[in-house]
Tab-separated table of C-alpha atoms in Angstrom:
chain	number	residue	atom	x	y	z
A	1	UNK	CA	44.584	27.466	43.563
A	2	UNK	CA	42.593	26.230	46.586
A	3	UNK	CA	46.357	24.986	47.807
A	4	UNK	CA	47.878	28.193	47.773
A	5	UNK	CA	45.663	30.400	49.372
A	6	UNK	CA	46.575	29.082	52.754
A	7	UNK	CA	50.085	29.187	51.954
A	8	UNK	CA	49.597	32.564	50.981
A	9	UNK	CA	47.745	33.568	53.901
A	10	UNK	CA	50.204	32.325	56.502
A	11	UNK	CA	52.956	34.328	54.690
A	12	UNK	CA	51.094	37.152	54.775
A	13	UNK	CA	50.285	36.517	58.603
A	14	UNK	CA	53.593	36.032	59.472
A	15	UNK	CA	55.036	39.074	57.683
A	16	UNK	CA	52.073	40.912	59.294
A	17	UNK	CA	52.623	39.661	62.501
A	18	UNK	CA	56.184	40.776	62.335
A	19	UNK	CA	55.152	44.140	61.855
A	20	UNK	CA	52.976	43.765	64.994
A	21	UNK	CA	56.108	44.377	67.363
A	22	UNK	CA	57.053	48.132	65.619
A	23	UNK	CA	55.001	51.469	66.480
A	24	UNK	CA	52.301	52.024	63.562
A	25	UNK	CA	53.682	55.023	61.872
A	26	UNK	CA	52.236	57.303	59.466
A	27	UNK	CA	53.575	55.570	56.294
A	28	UNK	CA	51.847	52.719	57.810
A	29	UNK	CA	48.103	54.115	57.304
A	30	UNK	CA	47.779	52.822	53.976
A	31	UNK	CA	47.999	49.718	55.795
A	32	UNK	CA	44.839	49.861	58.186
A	33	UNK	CA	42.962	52.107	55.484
A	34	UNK	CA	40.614	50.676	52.732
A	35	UNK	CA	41.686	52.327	49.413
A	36	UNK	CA	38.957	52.418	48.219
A	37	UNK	CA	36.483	54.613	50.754
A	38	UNK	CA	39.238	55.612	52.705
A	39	UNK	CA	38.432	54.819	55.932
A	40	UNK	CA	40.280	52.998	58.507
A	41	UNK	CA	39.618	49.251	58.883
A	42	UNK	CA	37.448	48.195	62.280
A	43	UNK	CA	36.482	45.237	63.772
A	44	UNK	CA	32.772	45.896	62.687
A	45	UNK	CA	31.541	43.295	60.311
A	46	UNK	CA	31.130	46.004	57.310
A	47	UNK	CA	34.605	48.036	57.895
A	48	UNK	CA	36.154	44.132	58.189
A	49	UNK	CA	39.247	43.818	56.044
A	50	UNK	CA	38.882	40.878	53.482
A	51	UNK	CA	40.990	39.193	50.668
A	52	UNK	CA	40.691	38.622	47.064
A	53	UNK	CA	41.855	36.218	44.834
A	54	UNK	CA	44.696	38.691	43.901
A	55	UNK	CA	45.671	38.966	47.690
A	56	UNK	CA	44.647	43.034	47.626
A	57	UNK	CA	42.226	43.686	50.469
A	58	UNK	CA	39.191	45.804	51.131
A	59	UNK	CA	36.524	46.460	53.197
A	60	UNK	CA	33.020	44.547	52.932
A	61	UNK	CA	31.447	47.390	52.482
A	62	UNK	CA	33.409	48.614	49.330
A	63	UNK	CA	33.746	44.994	47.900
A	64	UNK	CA	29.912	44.592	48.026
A	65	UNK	CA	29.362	47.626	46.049
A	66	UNK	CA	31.782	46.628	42.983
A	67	UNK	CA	31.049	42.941	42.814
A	68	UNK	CA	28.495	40.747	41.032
A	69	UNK	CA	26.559	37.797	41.228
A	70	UNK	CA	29.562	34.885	40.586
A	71	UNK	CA	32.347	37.643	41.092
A	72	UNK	CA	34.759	40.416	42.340
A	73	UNK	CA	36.509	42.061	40.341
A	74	UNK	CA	39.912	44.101	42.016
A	75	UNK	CA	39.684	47.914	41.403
A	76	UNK	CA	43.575	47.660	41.700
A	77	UNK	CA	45.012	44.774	39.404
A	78	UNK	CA	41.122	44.147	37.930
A	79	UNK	CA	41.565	40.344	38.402
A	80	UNK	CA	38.356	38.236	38.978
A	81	UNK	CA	37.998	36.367	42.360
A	82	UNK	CA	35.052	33.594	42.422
A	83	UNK	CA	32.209	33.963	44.539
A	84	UNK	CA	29.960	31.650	43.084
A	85	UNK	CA	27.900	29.778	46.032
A	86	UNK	CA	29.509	31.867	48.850
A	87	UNK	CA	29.155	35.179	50.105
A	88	UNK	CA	31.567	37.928	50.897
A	89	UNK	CA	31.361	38.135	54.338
A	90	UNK	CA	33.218	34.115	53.841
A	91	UNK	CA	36.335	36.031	52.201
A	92	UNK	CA	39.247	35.311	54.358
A	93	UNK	CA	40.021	38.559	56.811
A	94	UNK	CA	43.133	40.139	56.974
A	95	UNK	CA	43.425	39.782	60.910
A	96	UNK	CA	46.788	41.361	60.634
A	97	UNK	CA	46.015	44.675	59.392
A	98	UNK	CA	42.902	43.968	62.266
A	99	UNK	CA	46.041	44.044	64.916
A	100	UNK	CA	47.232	46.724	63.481
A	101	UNK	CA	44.199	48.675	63.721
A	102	UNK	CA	43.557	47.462	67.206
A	103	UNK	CA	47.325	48.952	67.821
A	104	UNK	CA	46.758	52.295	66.417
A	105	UNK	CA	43.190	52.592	68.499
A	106	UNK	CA	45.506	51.594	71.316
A	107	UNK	CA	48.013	53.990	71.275
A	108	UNK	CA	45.386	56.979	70.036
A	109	UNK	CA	43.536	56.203	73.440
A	110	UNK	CA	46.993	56.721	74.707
A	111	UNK	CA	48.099	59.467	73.158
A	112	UNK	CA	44.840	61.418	73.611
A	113	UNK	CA	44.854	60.545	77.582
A	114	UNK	CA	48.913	61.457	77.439
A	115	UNK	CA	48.118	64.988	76.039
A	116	UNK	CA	45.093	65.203	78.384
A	117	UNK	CA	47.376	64.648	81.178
A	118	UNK	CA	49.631	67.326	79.759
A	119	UNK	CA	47.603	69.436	79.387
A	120	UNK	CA	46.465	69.005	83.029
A	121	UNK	CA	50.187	69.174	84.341
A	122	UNK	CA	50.676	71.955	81.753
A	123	UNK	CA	47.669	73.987	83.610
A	124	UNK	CA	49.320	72.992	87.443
A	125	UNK	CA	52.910	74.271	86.471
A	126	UNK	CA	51.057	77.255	85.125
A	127	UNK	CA	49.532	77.763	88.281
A	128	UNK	CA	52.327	77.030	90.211
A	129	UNK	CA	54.540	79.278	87.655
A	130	UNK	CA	52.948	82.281	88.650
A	131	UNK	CA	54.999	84.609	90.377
A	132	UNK	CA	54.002	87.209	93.052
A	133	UNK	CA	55.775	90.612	92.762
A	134	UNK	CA	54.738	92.191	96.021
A	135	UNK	CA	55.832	88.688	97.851
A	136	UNK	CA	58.700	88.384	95.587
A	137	UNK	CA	58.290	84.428	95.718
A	138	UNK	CA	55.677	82.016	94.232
A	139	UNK	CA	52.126	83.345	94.239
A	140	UNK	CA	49.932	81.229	95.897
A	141	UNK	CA	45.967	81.296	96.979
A	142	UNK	CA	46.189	84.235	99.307
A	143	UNK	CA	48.049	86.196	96.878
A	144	UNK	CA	45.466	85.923	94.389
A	145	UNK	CA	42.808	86.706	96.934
A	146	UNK	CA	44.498	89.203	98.194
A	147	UNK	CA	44.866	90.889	94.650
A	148	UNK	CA	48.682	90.822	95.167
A	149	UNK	CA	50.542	91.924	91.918
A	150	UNK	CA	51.053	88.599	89.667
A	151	UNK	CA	53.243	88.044	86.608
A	152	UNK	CA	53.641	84.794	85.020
A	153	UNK	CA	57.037	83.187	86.150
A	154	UNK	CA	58.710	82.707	83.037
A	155	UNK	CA	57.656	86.467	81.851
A	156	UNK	CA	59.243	87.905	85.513
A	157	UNK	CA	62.361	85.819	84.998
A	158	UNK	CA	63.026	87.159	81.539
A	159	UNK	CA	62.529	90.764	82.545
A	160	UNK	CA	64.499	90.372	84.981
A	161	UNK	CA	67.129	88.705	83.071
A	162	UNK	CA	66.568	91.579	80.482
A	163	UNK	CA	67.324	94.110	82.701
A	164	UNK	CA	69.761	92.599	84.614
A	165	UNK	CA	71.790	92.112	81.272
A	166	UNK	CA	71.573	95.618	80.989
A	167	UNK	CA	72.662	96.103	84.306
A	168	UNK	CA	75.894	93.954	83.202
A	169	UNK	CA	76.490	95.558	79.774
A	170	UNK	CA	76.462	98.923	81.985
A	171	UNK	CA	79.221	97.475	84.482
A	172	UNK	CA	81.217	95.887	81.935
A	173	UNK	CA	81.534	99.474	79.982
A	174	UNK	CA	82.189	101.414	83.393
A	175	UNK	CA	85.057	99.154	84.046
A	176	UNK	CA	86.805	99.246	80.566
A	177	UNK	CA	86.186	103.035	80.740
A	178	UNK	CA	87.904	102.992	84.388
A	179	UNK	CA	90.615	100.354	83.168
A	180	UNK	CA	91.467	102.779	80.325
A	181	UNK	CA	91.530	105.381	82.552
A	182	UNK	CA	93.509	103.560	85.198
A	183	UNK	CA	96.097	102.613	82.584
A	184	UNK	CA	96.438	106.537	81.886
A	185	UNK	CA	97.366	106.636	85.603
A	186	UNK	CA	99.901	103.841	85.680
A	187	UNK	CA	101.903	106.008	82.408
A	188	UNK	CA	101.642	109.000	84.642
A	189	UNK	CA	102.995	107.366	87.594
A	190	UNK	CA	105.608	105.814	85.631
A	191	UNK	CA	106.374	109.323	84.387
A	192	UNK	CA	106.558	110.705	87.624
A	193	UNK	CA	108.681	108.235	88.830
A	194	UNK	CA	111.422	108.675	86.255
A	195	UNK	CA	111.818	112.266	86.838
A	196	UNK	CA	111.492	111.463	90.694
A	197	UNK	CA	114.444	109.237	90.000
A	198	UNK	CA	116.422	112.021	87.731
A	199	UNK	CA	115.231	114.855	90.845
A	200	UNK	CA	116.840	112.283	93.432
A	201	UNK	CA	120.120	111.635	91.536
A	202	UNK	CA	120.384	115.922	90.921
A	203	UNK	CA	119.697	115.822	94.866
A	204	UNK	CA	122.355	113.365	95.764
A	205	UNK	CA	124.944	115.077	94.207
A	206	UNK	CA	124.111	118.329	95.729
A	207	UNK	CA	124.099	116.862	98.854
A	208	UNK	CA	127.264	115.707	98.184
A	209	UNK	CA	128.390	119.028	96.994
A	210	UNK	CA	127.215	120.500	99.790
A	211	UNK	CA	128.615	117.960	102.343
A	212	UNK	CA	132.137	119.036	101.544
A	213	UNK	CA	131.120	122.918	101.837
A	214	UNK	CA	130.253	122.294	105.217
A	215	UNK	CA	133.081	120.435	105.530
A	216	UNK	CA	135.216	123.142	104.676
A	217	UNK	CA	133.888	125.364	106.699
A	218	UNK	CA	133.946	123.803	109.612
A	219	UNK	CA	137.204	123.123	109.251
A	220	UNK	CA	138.321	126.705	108.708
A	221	UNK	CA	135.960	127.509	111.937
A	222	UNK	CA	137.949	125.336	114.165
A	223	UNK	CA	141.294	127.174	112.332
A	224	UNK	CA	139.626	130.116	113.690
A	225	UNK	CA	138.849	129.001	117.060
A	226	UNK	CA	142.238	127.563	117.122
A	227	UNK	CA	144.064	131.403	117.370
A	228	UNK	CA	146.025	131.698	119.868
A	229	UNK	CA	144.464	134.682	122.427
A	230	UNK	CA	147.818	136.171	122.775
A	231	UNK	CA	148.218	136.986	119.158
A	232	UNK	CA	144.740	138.638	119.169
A	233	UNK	CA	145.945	140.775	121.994
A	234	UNK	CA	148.898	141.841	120.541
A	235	UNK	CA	147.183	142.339	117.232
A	236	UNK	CA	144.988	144.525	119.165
A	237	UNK	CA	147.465	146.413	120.673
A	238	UNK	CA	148.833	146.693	117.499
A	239	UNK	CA	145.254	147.910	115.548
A	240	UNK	CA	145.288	150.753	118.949
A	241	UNK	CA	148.982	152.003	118.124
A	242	UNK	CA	148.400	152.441	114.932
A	243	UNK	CA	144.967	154.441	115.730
A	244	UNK	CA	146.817	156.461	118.126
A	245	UNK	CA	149.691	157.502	115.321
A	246	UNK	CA	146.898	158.342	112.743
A	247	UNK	CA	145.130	160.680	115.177
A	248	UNK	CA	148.560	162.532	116.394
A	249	UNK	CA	150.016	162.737	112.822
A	250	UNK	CA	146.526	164.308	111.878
A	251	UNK	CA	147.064	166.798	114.601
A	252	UNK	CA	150.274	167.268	113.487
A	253	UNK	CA	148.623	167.952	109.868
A	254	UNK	CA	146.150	169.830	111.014
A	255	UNK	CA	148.644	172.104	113.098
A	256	UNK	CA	151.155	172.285	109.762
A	257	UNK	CA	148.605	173.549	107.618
A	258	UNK	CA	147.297	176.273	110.519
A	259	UNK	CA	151.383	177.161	110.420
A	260	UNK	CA	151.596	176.912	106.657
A	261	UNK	CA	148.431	179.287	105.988
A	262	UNK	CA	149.648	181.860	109.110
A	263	UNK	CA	153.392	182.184	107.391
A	264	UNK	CA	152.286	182.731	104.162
A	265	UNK	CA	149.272	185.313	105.729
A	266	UNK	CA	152.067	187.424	107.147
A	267	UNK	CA	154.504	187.264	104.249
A	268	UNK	CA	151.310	188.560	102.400
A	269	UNK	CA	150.508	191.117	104.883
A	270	UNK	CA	154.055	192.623	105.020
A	271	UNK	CA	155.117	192.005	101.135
A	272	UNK	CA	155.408	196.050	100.326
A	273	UNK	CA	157.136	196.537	103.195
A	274	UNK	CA	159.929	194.120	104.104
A	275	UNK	CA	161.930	196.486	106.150
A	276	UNK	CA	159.371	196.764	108.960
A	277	UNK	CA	158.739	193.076	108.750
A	278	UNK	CA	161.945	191.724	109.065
A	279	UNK	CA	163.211	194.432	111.441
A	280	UNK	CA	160.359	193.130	113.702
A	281	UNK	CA	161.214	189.704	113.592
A	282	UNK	CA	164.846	190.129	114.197
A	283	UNK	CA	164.147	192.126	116.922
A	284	UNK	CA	161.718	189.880	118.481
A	285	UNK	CA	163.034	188.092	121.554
A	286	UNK	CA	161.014	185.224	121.091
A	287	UNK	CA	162.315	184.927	117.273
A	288	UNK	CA	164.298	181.367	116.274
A	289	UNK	CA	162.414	177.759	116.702
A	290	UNK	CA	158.697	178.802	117.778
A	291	UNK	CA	157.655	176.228	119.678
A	292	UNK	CA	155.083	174.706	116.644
A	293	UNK	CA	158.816	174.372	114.553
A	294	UNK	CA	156.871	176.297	111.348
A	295	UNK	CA	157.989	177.088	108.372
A	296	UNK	CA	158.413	180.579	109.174
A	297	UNK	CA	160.941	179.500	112.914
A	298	UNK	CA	162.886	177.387	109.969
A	299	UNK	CA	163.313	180.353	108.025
A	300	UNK	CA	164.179	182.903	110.685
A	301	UNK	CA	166.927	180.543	111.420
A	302	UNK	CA	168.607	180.728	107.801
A	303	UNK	CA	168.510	184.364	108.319
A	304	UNK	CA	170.457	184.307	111.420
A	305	UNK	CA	172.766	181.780	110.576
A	306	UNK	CA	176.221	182.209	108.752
A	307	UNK	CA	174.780	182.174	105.401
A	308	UNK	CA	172.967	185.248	105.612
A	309	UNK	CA	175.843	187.197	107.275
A	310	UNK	CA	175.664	189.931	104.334
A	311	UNK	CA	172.613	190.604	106.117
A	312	UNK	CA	174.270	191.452	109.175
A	313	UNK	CA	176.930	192.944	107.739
A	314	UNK	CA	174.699	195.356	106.011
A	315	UNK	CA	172.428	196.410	109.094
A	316	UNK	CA	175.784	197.056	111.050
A	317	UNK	CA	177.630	199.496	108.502
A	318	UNK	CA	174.563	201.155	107.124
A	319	UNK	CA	172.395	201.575	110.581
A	320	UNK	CA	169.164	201.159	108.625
A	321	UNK	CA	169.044	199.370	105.863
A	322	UNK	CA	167.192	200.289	102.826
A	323	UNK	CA	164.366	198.671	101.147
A	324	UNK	CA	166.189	197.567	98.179
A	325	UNK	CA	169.149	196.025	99.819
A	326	UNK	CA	166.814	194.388	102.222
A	327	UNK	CA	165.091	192.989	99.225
A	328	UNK	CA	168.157	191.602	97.528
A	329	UNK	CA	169.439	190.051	100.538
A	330	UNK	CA	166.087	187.936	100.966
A	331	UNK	CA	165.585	187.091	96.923
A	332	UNK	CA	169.136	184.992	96.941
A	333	UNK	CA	168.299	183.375	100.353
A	334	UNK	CA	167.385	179.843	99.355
A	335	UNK	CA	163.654	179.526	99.213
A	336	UNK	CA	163.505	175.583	99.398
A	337	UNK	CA	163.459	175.896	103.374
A	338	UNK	CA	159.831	177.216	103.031
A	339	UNK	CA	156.704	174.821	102.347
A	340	UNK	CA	156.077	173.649	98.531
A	341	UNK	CA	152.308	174.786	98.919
A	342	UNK	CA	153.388	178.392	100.646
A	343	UNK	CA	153.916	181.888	98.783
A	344	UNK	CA	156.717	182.809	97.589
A	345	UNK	CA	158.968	185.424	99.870
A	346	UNK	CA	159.305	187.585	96.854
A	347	UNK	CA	156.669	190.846	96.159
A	348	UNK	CA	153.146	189.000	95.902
A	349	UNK	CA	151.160	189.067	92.216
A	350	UNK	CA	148.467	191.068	91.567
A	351	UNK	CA	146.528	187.964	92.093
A	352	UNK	CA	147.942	187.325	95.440
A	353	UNK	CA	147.521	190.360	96.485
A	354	UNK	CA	143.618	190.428	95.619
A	355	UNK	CA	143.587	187.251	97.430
A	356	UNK	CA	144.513	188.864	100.392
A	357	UNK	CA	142.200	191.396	100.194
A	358	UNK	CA	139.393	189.217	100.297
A	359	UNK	CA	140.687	186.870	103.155
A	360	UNK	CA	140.250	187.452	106.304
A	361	UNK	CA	143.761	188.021	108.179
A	362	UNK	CA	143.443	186.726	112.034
A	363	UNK	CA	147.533	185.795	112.688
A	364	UNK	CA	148.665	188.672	110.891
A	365	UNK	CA	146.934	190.834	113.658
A	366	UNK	CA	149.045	189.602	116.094
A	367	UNK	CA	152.318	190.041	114.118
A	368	UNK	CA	151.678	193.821	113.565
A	369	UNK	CA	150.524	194.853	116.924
A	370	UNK	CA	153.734	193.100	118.336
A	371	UNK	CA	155.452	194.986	115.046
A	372	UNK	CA	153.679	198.602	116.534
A	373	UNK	CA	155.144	197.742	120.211
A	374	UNK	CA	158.809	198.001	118.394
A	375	UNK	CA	158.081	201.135	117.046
């Protein structure tokens, strides 16, 4: 048994030694603890890791309180180790787990002065994260003696940020508004466009259209600046001949119905009493064509002529004629010789004769004072 306790303990050192080389974690702290009191192993004589028999380990301070005089029992397996003439402090120590303690005191002191120095750089960048609002840039000593408006850096940047989000979620909603509302545009221009298009093809063929009216008319303009001047003279002359007839002829109109209305005023005037009337007018040197050529020359003229010779035969034989050969004579003279729209030669109506009555009788004057110079 003495044999294989140093076997045993170089084993354990060199699986504890390989252990020396990797970071003590925290499933390792069963390793550098007794498990007994709890308490980390030191390299004080009474917190001193030391082996049994059984190859369990504990402090000296735990195995003197559950051994006896010749022995130590384990509080883990329960198996005796022999301490008969030798004390416990002799035990063999477990140097490894004494590395590992000396590692983990190690990197505590380094970990405690690493967070220490953290903290310290934590408390600079704090300093130097403080951010001056009135000079809009880092704030510095004279800002905070100066009582200058200061906001902690990170806080000021995520306002800002905050608000200029905002500021983005606003622009981004004003443009797809205005987008939407540009797009209305473009379907209204595209609208306007087509008719445009239809307004400029209706144009085009009016223009067209309107291009051969002009067209036309300038060619019957030159067709009438192209007359020869001699034809509009004699068309002239032609338009003034022709005004010249229209005023004689109405003269001459004018003159046959003055001749129409005096003839058929003295055949009214001297109806009862034919004798006297036609007496006069044969006796009348200036009797035959009067020099208007009226109805009543034309009809003087049949009287004389040939065909009324029973006339003269009857004013020769007889002296005086009487009223009712007179009469007879002048009813089978032909009556066509006299105008259409004139009395008849015959003994007026009762209606011509209140016709005369009423109208005034200026020729017929003349014929009886010229009949009263006979007489």
């Amino acid at each position: 048994m003495c044999f294989c306790l140093p076997i045993l303990d170089g084993i354990r050192t060199s699986v504890m030694a390989s252990m020396l080389n990797e970071a003590v974690s925290d499933a390792d702290e069963d390793l550098i603890t007794c498990h007994v009191c709890l308490q980390e192993f030191s390299s004080l004589e009474k917190h001193k890791p030391k082996f049994l028999d059984c190859h369990n380990y504990f402090c000296v301070s735990c195995i003197q309180g559950f051994s006896n005089v010749y022995s130590v029992p384990c509080p883990t397996c329960r198996r005796l180790t022999n301490i008969e003439g030798r004390k416990i402090e002799e035990l063999s120590t477990n140097n490894v787990v004494l590395r590992l303690v000396t590692i983990e005191t190690n990197r505590a002191r380094e970990l405690a002065e690493r967070e220490k120095k953290r903290k310290a750089e934590a408390d600079i960048e704090a300093k130097q994260q403080l951010w001056c609002t009135d000079c809009s840039f880092l704030a510095y000593g004279g800002c905070i003696k100066d009582n200058h408006q200061i906001k902690n850096y990170k806080e000021y940047y995520q306002d800002r940020s905050s608000h200029l989000q905002s500021i983005i979620g606003d622009i981004q909603s004003s443009c797809k508004q205005a987008l939407n509302d540009f797009k209305k545009i473009q379907e209204v221009h595209a609208s306007i466009l087509f008719k445009l298009n239809i307004l400029y093809s209706e144009m085009y063929i009016r223009m067209a259209s309107s291009k051969d009216t002009v067209a036309e008319l300038e060619s019957r303009l030159k067709s009438v600046n192209d007359i020869d001047i001699s034809e509009e003279e004699e068309m002239f002359n032609l338009i003034k001949k022709i005004n010249h007839l229209v005023v004689e002829f109405s003269g001459k109109l004018e003159e046959t119905q003055s001749t129409k209305l005096e003839a058929g005023n003295l055949l009214r005037s001297y109806g009862n009493n034919l004798n006297e009337a036609i007496i006069m007018l044969l006796n009348d040197e200036k009797l035959g064509y009067s020099r208007r050529h009226t109805a009543v020359g034309l009809r003087c003229k049949d009287i004389d002529s040939p065909s009324c010779s029973g006339f003269s035969h009857v004013k020769e034989t007889s002296g005086a004629p009487s009223n009712k050969k007179i009469r007879i004579i002048i009813t089978n003279t032909r009556t066509d010789a006299l105008p259409s729209q004139g009395p008849s030669i015959g003994r007026p109506s009762a209606t011509n004769s209140a016709k005369t009555s009423r109208q005034p009788a200026q020729k017929p004057k003349k014929a009886v004072s010229s009949f009263q110079k006979l007489r």
